């Protein structure tokens, strides 16, 4: 089977720890290929009292399991310490991320799982993107993409991602919202096995605009997108006032929610799935998942990191790869 490919993220953050913790709790039928610094992974395994079960290089074609690793750097401990970001660490992060993406894009890997990166540190070494999602879309040549955050009770897709709140209204378009509906529906059908998924679309303004009293975006932008989707025979509804919708939210009635901006969708998602939420990038030519949290420098190296979200991200990538026949 093709391996799952994992970039272990910022070597000064919790990525190496949660990656090894998560893998130790899983029994996957396919091999795993890690992209990460040799020294960091070795020291992390030692700190976790894990035997070194990682083999060097690519897994053999007939491999049905096991952990393998590609090390593009081998940083001494003095250059990369837990909780202390560094430029050598940022360069290592970027090199391993690029390598992991490219190997999956070439069809050698079944799916990509990315551990947390720190965008501020990466910007210092030439990373020009606001996050993983935008980088992956550019690197793989994706024409459209969307961010889905998912847990067992709630799946949220964002119509706008890393956009200042003051600019959200100006970046929303009817075509863009319809695109997110299409990507969401395709993912729910292909990866989650839903024949006719039900998608709810939120409004932007208080009370979903109150008939135009509090804003016209619902009338001019959001509702036309919903109507176009419904004309295709799809189960799409809205626009709903966000507060009332989540106050009465019933996961038995809705398969995914389209939120207009970052915090509108992610606050309720993290209330329900702070520990086990998974970030899924829609629209890429590859499968990509990640844990729904950051580098957590404050607890890196302490042994306190919770690997639940990383474990679920790996499990989801494996499940999606199988569903896609990869």
mmCIF file of C-alpha atoms in Angstrom:
data_model
loop_
_atom_site.group_PDB
_atom_site.id
_atom_site.type_symbol
_atom_site.label_atom_id
_atom_site.label_comp_id
_atom_site.label_asym_id
_atom_site.label_seq_id
_atom_site.Cartn_x
_atom_site.Cartn_y
_atom_site.Cartn_z
ATOM 1 C CA UNK A 1 0.000 0.000 0.000
ATOM 2 C CA UNK A 2 1.071 3.577 -0.549
ATOM 3 C CA UNK A 3 2.286 5.236 2.653
ATOM 4 C CA UNK A 4 0.717 8.051 4.580
ATOM 5 C CA UNK A 5 3.154 10.958 4.528
ATOM 6 C CA UNK A 6 3.554 13.159 7.611
ATOM 7 C CA UNK A 7 5.494 16.408 7.852
ATOM 8 C CA UNK A 8 6.268 16.721 11.554
ATOM 9 C CA UNK A 9 6.085 20.532 11.586
ATOM 10 C CA UNK A 10 8.037 23.010 13.649
ATOM 11 C CA UNK A 11 10.814 21.107 15.443
ATOM 12 C CA UNK A 12 10.589 23.509 18.406
ATOM 13 C CA UNK A 13 6.850 22.940 18.795
ATOM 14 C CA UNK A 14 4.786 19.940 19.792
ATOM 15 C CA UNK A 15 4.651 18.443 16.282
ATOM 16 C CA UNK A 16 7.364 15.796 16.775
ATOM 17 C CA UNK A 17 5.879 14.734 20.115
ATOM 18 C CA UNK A 18 2.259 14.440 18.991
ATOM 19 C CA UNK A 19 3.305 12.669 15.792
ATOM 20 C CA UNK A 20 5.155 9.917 17.655
ATOM 21 C CA UNK A 21 2.499 9.710 20.388
ATOM 22 C CA UNK A 22 -0.306 9.413 17.845
ATOM 23 C CA UNK A 23 1.446 6.756 15.792
ATOM 24 C CA UNK A 24 2.213 4.686 18.883
ATOM 25 C CA UNK A 25 -1.539 4.475 19.584
ATOM 26 C CA UNK A 26 -2.568 3.491 16.037
ATOM 27 C CA UNK A 27 -2.367 0.192 14.199
ATOM 28 C CA UNK A 28 -2.390 1.193 10.551
ATOM 29 C CA UNK A 29 -2.406 -1.316 7.712
ATOM 30 C CA UNK A 30 -0.311 0.950 5.509
ATOM 31 C CA UNK A 31 3.211 2.294 6.164
ATOM 32 C CA UNK A 32 3.898 5.830 7.385
ATOM 33 C CA UNK A 33 6.633 8.036 5.945
ATOM 34 C CA UNK A 34 7.808 10.853 8.221
ATOM 35 C CA UNK A 35 9.479 14.018 6.960
ATOM 36 C CA UNK A 36 11.340 15.571 9.871
ATOM 37 C CA UNK A 37 14.701 16.441 11.364
ATOM 38 C CA UNK A 38 16.728 13.373 12.397
ATOM 39 C CA UNK A 39 18.102 14.803 15.630
ATOM 40 C CA UNK A 40 14.769 16.174 16.790
ATOM 41 C CA UNK A 41 12.889 12.934 16.146
ATOM 42 C CA UNK A 42 15.606 10.894 17.840
ATOM 43 C CA UNK A 43 15.613 13.095 20.942
ATOM 44 C CA UNK A 44 11.807 13.163 21.053
ATOM 45 C CA UNK A 45 11.566 9.373 20.875
ATOM 46 C CA UNK A 46 14.101 9.124 23.686
ATOM 47 C CA UNK A 47 12.144 11.602 25.836
ATOM 48 C CA UNK A 48 8.980 9.588 25.269
ATOM 49 C CA UNK A 49 10.798 6.358 26.162
ATOM 50 C CA UNK A 50 9.934 4.962 22.760
ATOM 51 C CA UNK A 51 12.184 2.452 21.114
ATOM 52 C CA UNK A 52 13.511 3.699 17.793
ATOM 53 C CA UNK A 53 11.185 1.896 15.422
ATOM 54 C CA UNK A 54 11.681 4.338 12.552
ATOM 55 C CA UNK A 55 13.620 3.025 9.561
ATOM 56 C CA UNK A 56 15.474 5.287 7.149
ATOM 57 C CA UNK A 57 14.301 5.872 3.575
ATOM 58 C CA UNK A 58 11.176 4.973 1.633
ATOM 59 C CA UNK A 59 9.084 1.956 2.577
ATOM 60 C CA UNK A 60 9.476 -0.990 0.192
ATOM 61 C CA UNK A 61 6.651 -1.501 -2.354
ATOM 62 C CA UNK A 62 5.310 -4.557 -0.529
ATOM 63 C CA UNK A 63 5.273 -2.914 2.906
ATOM 64 C CA UNK A 64 2.039 -3.267 4.865
ATOM 65 C CA UNK A 65 2.969 -1.141 7.845
ATOM 66 C CA UNK A 66 5.779 0.348 9.855
ATOM 67 C CA UNK A 67 7.382 3.776 10.201
ATOM 68 C CA UNK A 68 9.967 5.163 7.821
ATOM 69 C CA UNK A 69 11.601 8.565 7.657
ATOM 70 C CA UNK A 70 13.219 11.030 5.287
ATOM 71 C CA UNK A 71 15.570 13.401 7.123
ATOM 72 C CA UNK A 72 16.600 16.476 5.157
ATOM 73 C CA UNK A 73 18.306 18.040 8.186
ATOM 74 C CA UNK A 74 20.048 16.836 11.343
ATOM 75 C CA UNK A 75 20.119 19.813 13.684
ATOM 76 C CA UNK A 76 22.153 19.758 16.908
ATOM 77 C CA UNK A 77 20.234 20.351 20.094
ATOM 78 C CA UNK A 78 21.885 23.754 20.540
ATOM 79 C CA UNK A 79 20.161 25.026 17.348
ATOM 80 C CA UNK A 80 16.662 23.764 17.995
ATOM 81 C CA UNK A 81 15.250 23.452 21.493
ATOM 82 C CA UNK A 82 11.640 22.678 22.474
ATOM 83 C CA UNK A 83 9.711 25.883 23.035
ATOM 84 C CA UNK A 84 12.392 28.118 21.523
ATOM 85 C CA UNK A 85 11.812 28.855 17.821
ATOM 86 C CA UNK A 86 14.882 29.354 15.646
ATOM 87 C CA UNK A 87 15.773 30.159 12.061
ATOM 88 C CA UNK A 88 17.481 26.758 11.536
ATOM 89 C CA UNK A 89 14.290 25.160 12.812
ATOM 90 C CA UNK A 90 12.169 27.226 10.430
ATOM 91 C CA UNK A 91 14.359 26.250 7.474
ATOM 92 C CA UNK A 92 14.067 22.605 8.481
ATOM 93 C CA UNK A 93 10.305 22.937 8.765
ATOM 94 C CA UNK A 94 9.980 24.382 5.280
ATOM 95 C CA UNK A 95 12.316 21.855 3.665
ATOM 96 C CA UNK A 96 10.437 18.892 5.129
ATOM 97 C CA UNK A 97 7.028 20.380 4.323
ATOM 98 C CA UNK A 98 8.006 20.932 0.691
ATOM 99 C CA UNK A 99 9.438 17.425 0.454
ATOM 100 C CA UNK A 100 6.322 15.832 1.935
ATOM 101 C CA UNK A 101 3.964 17.754 -0.354
ATOM 102 C CA UNK A 102 5.976 16.900 -3.444
ATOM 103 C CA UNK A 103 6.138 13.164 -2.699
ATOM 104 C CA UNK A 104 2.348 13.000 -2.275
ATOM 105 C CA UNK A 105 1.789 15.160 -5.370
ATOM 106 C CA UNK A 106 3.845 12.678 -7.380
ATOM 107 C CA UNK A 107 1.502 9.875 -6.329
ATOM 108 C CA UNK A 108 4.103 8.051 -4.231
ATOM 109 C CA UNK A 109 2.254 8.852 -1.007
ATOM 110 C CA UNK A 110 -1.430 8.138 -0.411
ATOM 111 C CA UNK A 111 -2.195 11.244 1.656
ATOM 112 C CA UNK A 112 -0.526 14.064 3.551
ATOM 113 C CA UNK A 113 -0.811 14.873 7.256
ATOM 114 C CA UNK A 114 0.831 18.091 8.440
ATOM 115 C CA UNK A 115 1.823 18.821 12.030
ATOM 116 C CA UNK A 116 1.693 22.463 13.212
ATOM 117 C CA UNK A 117 3.931 25.169 11.783
ATOM 118 C CA UNK A 118 4.512 28.732 12.985
ATOM 119 C CA UNK A 119 3.750 31.140 10.161
ATOM 120 C CA UNK A 120 5.637 34.027 11.769
ATOM 121 C CA UNK A 121 8.857 32.034 11.979
ATOM 122 C CA UNK A 122 8.486 30.683 8.460
ATOM 123 C CA UNK A 123 7.963 34.187 7.102
ATOM 124 C CA UNK A 124 11.526 34.959 8.229
ATOM 125 C CA UNK A 125 12.888 32.293 5.863
ATOM 126 C CA UNK A 126 10.802 33.198 2.809
ATOM 127 C CA UNK A 127 7.418 31.554 3.420
ATOM 128 C CA UNK A 128 4.953 33.951 1.774
ATOM 129 C CA UNK A 129 1.626 32.373 2.717
ATOM 130 C CA UNK A 130 -0.762 33.025 5.623
ATOM 131 C CA UNK A 131 -1.008 29.318 6.369
ATOM 132 C CA UNK A 132 -0.700 25.709 5.281
ATOM 133 C CA UNK A 133 -3.907 25.832 3.238
ATOM 134 C CA UNK A 134 -2.839 28.641 0.926
ATOM 135 C CA UNK A 135 0.649 27.166 0.533
ATOM 136 C CA UNK A 136 -0.719 23.747 -0.399
ATOM 137 C CA UNK A 137 -3.135 25.222 -2.934
ATOM 138 C CA UNK A 138 -0.309 27.116 -4.633
ATOM 139 C CA UNK A 139 2.153 24.217 -4.463
ATOM 140 C CA UNK A 140 -0.281 21.717 -5.993
ATOM 141 C CA UNK A 141 -1.820 24.088 -8.542
ATOM 142 C CA UNK A 142 -5.323 23.795 -7.098
ATOM 143 C CA UNK A 143 -7.841 26.014 -8.891
ATOM 144 C CA UNK A 144 -10.061 26.260 -5.833
ATOM 145 C CA UNK A 145 -9.772 25.183 -2.237
ATOM 146 C CA UNK A 146 -11.533 25.362 1.106
ATOM 147 C CA UNK A 147 -10.818 24.632 4.757
ATOM 148 C CA UNK A 148 -13.034 22.136 6.558
ATOM 149 C CA UNK A 149 -12.769 21.617 10.313
ATOM 150 C CA UNK A 150 -14.428 18.395 11.347
ATOM 151 C CA UNK A 151 -15.355 16.392 14.396
ATOM 152 C CA UNK A 152 -17.901 13.698 15.099
ATOM 153 C CA UNK A 153 -20.742 16.187 15.737
ATOM 154 C CA UNK A 154 -19.908 19.180 13.546
ATOM 155 C CA UNK A 155 -18.210 19.914 10.221
ATOM 156 C CA UNK A 156 -17.557 23.528 9.287
ATOM 157 C CA UNK A 157 -16.275 24.944 5.990
ATOM 158 C CA UNK A 158 -15.071 28.547 5.846
ATOM 159 C CA UNK A 159 -16.123 30.914 3.048
ATOM 160 C CA UNK A 160 -13.183 33.147 4.018
ATOM 161 C CA UNK A 161 -10.165 31.957 5.981
ATOM 162 C CA UNK A 162 -7.332 34.173 7.202
ATOM 163 C CA UNK A 163 -8.970 37.495 6.392
ATOM 164 C CA UNK A 164 -9.217 40.496 8.754
ATOM 165 C CA UNK A 165 -12.776 40.873 9.981
ATOM 166 C CA UNK A 166 -13.009 44.346 8.452
ATOM 167 C CA UNK A 167 -12.399 42.840 5.002
ATOM 168 C CA UNK A 168 -14.676 39.810 5.121
ATOM 169 C CA UNK A 169 -17.623 41.486 3.415
ATOM 170 C CA UNK A 170 -15.458 42.688 0.544
ATOM 171 C CA UNK A 171 -14.052 39.226 -0.248
ATOM 172 C CA UNK A 172 -17.379 37.360 -0.231
ATOM 173 C CA UNK A 173 -18.921 36.686 -3.644
ATOM 174 C CA UNK A 174 -21.827 34.582 -4.848
ATOM 175 C CA UNK A 175 -19.509 32.539 -7.056
ATOM 176 C CA UNK A 176 -17.087 32.019 -4.173
ATOM 177 C CA UNK A 177 -19.761 30.780 -1.781
ATOM 178 C CA UNK A 178 -21.179 28.459 -4.443
ATOM 179 C CA UNK A 179 -17.654 27.116 -4.970
ATOM 180 C CA UNK A 180 -17.383 26.289 -1.266
ATOM 181 C CA UNK A 181 -20.751 24.509 -1.422
ATOM 182 C CA UNK A 182 -19.546 22.430 -4.381
ATOM 183 C CA UNK A 183 -16.274 21.494 -2.660
ATOM 184 C CA UNK A 184 -18.098 20.612 0.553
ATOM 185 C CA UNK A 185 -20.651 18.455 -1.206
ATOM 186 C CA UNK A 186 -17.980 16.633 -3.219
ATOM 187 C CA UNK A 187 -15.938 15.894 -0.071
ATOM 188 C CA UNK A 188 -18.951 14.641 1.868
ATOM 189 C CA UNK A 189 -19.877 12.324 -0.977
ATOM 190 C CA UNK A 190 -16.387 11.003 -1.759
ATOM 191 C CA UNK A 191 -14.740 10.833 1.650
ATOM 192 C CA UNK A 192 -17.653 10.569 4.086
ATOM 193 C CA UNK A 193 -19.896 8.334 1.962
ATOM 194 C CA UNK A 194 -22.971 10.608 1.992
ATOM 195 C CA UNK A 195 -25.146 10.253 -1.105
ATOM 196 C CA UNK A 196 -27.112 13.505 -0.725
ATOM 197 C CA UNK A 197 -25.440 15.602 2.002
ATOM 198 C CA UNK A 198 -27.330 18.380 3.763
ATOM 199 C CA UNK A 199 -25.467 21.674 3.858
ATOM 200 C CA UNK A 200 -26.493 24.702 5.925
ATOM 201 C CA UNK A 201 -25.201 28.175 5.006
ATOM 202 C CA UNK A 202 -24.840 30.906 7.627
ATOM 203 C CA UNK A 203 -25.473 34.592 7.137
ATOM 204 C CA UNK A 204 -22.855 37.255 7.705
ATOM 205 C CA UNK A 205 -24.716 39.891 9.688
ATOM 206 C CA UNK A 206 -26.667 39.775 12.973
ATOM 207 C CA UNK A 207 -30.030 38.089 12.424
ATOM 208 C CA UNK A 208 -28.827 37.211 8.891
ATOM 209 C CA UNK A 209 -29.325 40.837 7.942
ATOM 210 C CA UNK A 210 -32.860 41.208 9.380
ATOM 211 C CA UNK A 211 -34.309 41.658 5.895
ATOM 212 C CA UNK A 212 -31.652 44.195 4.936
ATOM 213 C CA UNK A 213 -31.827 46.288 8.102
ATOM 214 C CA UNK A 214 -28.393 45.126 9.337
ATOM 215 C CA UNK A 215 -26.715 44.550 5.981
ATOM 216 C CA UNK A 216 -27.379 43.472 2.425
ATOM 217 C CA UNK A 217 -24.817 40.690 2.005
ATOM 218 C CA UNK A 218 -27.411 37.977 2.668
ATOM 219 C CA UNK A 219 -29.771 39.347 0.015
ATOM 220 C CA UNK A 220 -27.187 40.249 -2.627
ATOM 221 C CA UNK A 221 -24.450 37.623 -2.186
ATOM 222 C CA UNK A 222 -25.304 34.637 0.018
ATOM 223 C CA UNK A 223 -28.918 33.849 -0.931
ATOM 224 C CA UNK A 224 -28.184 33.814 -4.695
ATOM 225 C CA UNK A 225 -25.481 31.183 -4.097
ATOM 226 C CA UNK A 226 -27.909 29.032 -2.125
ATOM 227 C CA UNK A 227 -30.539 29.353 -4.871
ATOM 228 C CA UNK A 228 -28.049 28.262 -7.532
ATOM 229 C CA UNK A 229 -27.140 25.206 -5.477
ATOM 230 C CA UNK A 230 -30.774 24.322 -4.889
ATOM 231 C CA UNK A 231 -31.520 24.600 -8.621
ATOM 232 C CA UNK A 232 -29.058 21.727 -9.043
ATOM 233 C CA UNK A 233 -31.257 19.644 -6.768
ATOM 234 C CA UNK A 234 -28.909 19.815 -3.780
ATOM 235 C CA UNK A 235 -29.985 19.879 -0.128
ATOM 236 C CA UNK A 236 -28.657 23.349 0.709
ATOM 237 C CA UNK A 237 -30.457 25.733 3.073
ATOM 238 C CA UNK A 238 -30.017 29.161 4.659
ATOM 239 C CA UNK A 239 -28.831 31.770 5.189
ATOM 240 C CA UNK A 240 -29.239 31.252 8.936
ATOM 241 C CA UNK A 241 -28.435 33.664 11.775
ATOM 242 C CA UNK A 242 -25.337 32.065 13.295
ATOM 243 C CA UNK A 243 -26.323 32.459 16.950
ATOM 244 C CA UNK A 244 -29.767 30.936 16.550
ATOM 245 C CA UNK A 245 -28.508 28.193 14.252
ATOM 246 C CA UNK A 246 -25.864 26.946 16.670
ATOM 247 C CA UNK A 247 -28.186 27.448 19.629
ATOM 248 C CA UNK A 248 -30.554 24.877 18.078
ATOM 249 C CA UNK A 249 -27.917 22.852 16.238
ATOM 250 C CA UNK A 250 -28.790 19.184 15.693
ATOM 251 C CA UNK A 251 -26.093 17.036 14.042
ATOM 252 C CA UNK A 252 -28.773 14.591 12.942
ATOM 253 C CA UNK A 253 -30.227 17.268 10.641
ATOM 254 C CA UNK A 254 -27.086 18.822 9.096
ATOM 255 C CA UNK A 255 -23.983 17.235 7.546
ATOM 256 C CA UNK A 256 -21.878 20.392 7.147
ATOM 257 C CA UNK A 257 -22.097 24.138 7.746
ATOM 258 C CA UNK A 258 -20.683 26.915 5.551
ATOM 259 C CA UNK A 259 -19.537 29.792 7.774
ATOM 260 C CA UNK A 260 -18.743 33.213 6.380
ATOM 261 C CA UNK A 261 -15.607 33.892 8.402
ATOM 262 C CA UNK A 262 -13.041 32.217 10.617
ATOM 263 C CA UNK A 263 -14.343 32.727 14.163
ATOM 264 C CA UNK A 264 -18.006 32.396 13.193
ATOM 265 C CA UNK A 265 -17.412 28.746 12.369
ATOM 266 C CA UNK A 266 -14.465 27.808 14.533
ATOM 267 C CA UNK A 267 -15.742 28.999 17.907
ATOM 268 C CA UNK A 268 -18.629 26.468 17.928
ATOM 269 C CA UNK A 269 -16.385 23.834 16.321
ATOM 270 C CA UNK A 270 -13.799 24.149 19.072
ATOM 271 C CA UNK A 271 -16.436 24.215 21.798
ATOM 272 C CA UNK A 272 -17.459 20.755 20.621
ATOM 273 C CA UNK A 273 -14.156 19.413 19.305
ATOM 274 C CA UNK A 274 -11.283 21.260 20.943
ATOM 275 C CA UNK A 275 -9.334 18.022 21.505
ATOM 276 C CA UNK A 276 -10.331 15.926 18.498
ATOM 277 C CA UNK A 277 -11.055 18.369 15.644
ATOM 278 C CA UNK A 278 -9.370 17.728 12.303
ATOM 279 C CA UNK A 279 -8.463 20.255 9.618
ATOM 280 C CA UNK A 280 -9.174 18.959 6.093
ATOM 281 C CA UNK A 281 -8.239 20.856 2.943
ATOM 282 C CA UNK A 282 -10.842 20.536 0.196
ATOM 283 C CA UNK A 283 -10.210 21.024 -3.517
ATOM 284 C CA UNK A 284 -6.585 19.875 -3.660
ATOM 285 C CA UNK A 285 -5.437 17.125 -6.035
ATOM 286 C CA UNK A 286 -4.079 15.407 -2.914
ATOM 287 C CA UNK A 287 -5.619 14.394 0.411
ATOM 288 C CA UNK A 288 -4.441 16.574 3.296
ATOM 289 C CA UNK A 289 -5.405 16.641 6.958
ATOM 290 C CA UNK A 290 -3.889 18.195 10.070
ATOM 291 C CA UNK A 291 -4.599 18.630 13.776
ATOM 292 C CA UNK A 292 -6.731 21.625 14.672
ATOM 293 C CA UNK A 293 -4.203 23.505 16.817
ATOM 294 C CA UNK A 294 -0.858 25.263 16.700
ATOM 295 C CA UNK A 295 2.748 24.723 17.761
ATOM 296 C CA UNK A 296 2.071 25.222 21.505
ATOM 297 C CA UNK A 297 5.594 26.429 22.303
ATOM 298 C CA UNK A 298 4.584 26.896 25.947
ATOM 299 C CA UNK A 299 4.302 23.129 26.535
ATOM 300 C CA UNK A 300 6.731 21.821 23.908
ATOM 301 C CA UNK A 301 9.182 19.384 25.408
ATOM 302 C CA UNK A 302 7.243 18.981 28.654
ATOM 303 C CA UNK A 303 5.475 15.749 27.708
ATOM 304 C CA UNK A 304 2.074 17.380 28.248
ATOM 305 C CA UNK A 305 0.951 17.676 24.616
ATOM 306 C CA UNK A 306 -2.360 16.015 23.776
ATOM 307 C CA UNK A 307 -2.019 13.915 20.609
ATOM 308 C CA UNK A 308 -5.753 13.297 20.151
ATOM 309 C CA UNK A 309 -6.240 15.731 17.254
ATOM 310 C CA UNK A 310 -3.123 14.456 15.488
ATOM 311 C CA UNK A 311 -4.260 10.884 15.927
ATOM 312 C CA UNK A 312 -7.654 11.733 14.425
ATOM 313 C CA UNK A 313 -5.985 13.593 11.540
ATOM 314 C CA UNK A 314 -3.877 10.516 10.720
ATOM 315 C CA UNK A 315 -6.879 8.250 11.035
ATOM 316 C CA UNK A 316 -8.950 10.492 8.747
ATOM 317 C CA UNK A 317 -6.214 10.658 6.105
ATOM 318 C CA UNK A 318 -5.960 6.878 6.105
ATOM 319 C CA UNK A 319 -9.736 6.531 5.804
ATOM 320 C CA UNK A 320 -9.985 9.087 2.979
ATOM 321 C CA UNK A 321 -7.103 7.450 1.098
ATOM 322 C CA UNK A 322 -8.847 4.094 1.293
ATOM 323 C CA UNK A 323 -12.164 5.610 0.165
ATOM 324 C CA UNK A 324 -10.358 7.195 -2.811
ATOM 325 C CA UNK A 325 -8.608 3.954 -3.750
ATOM 326 C CA UNK A 326 -5.123 5.316 -3.048
#
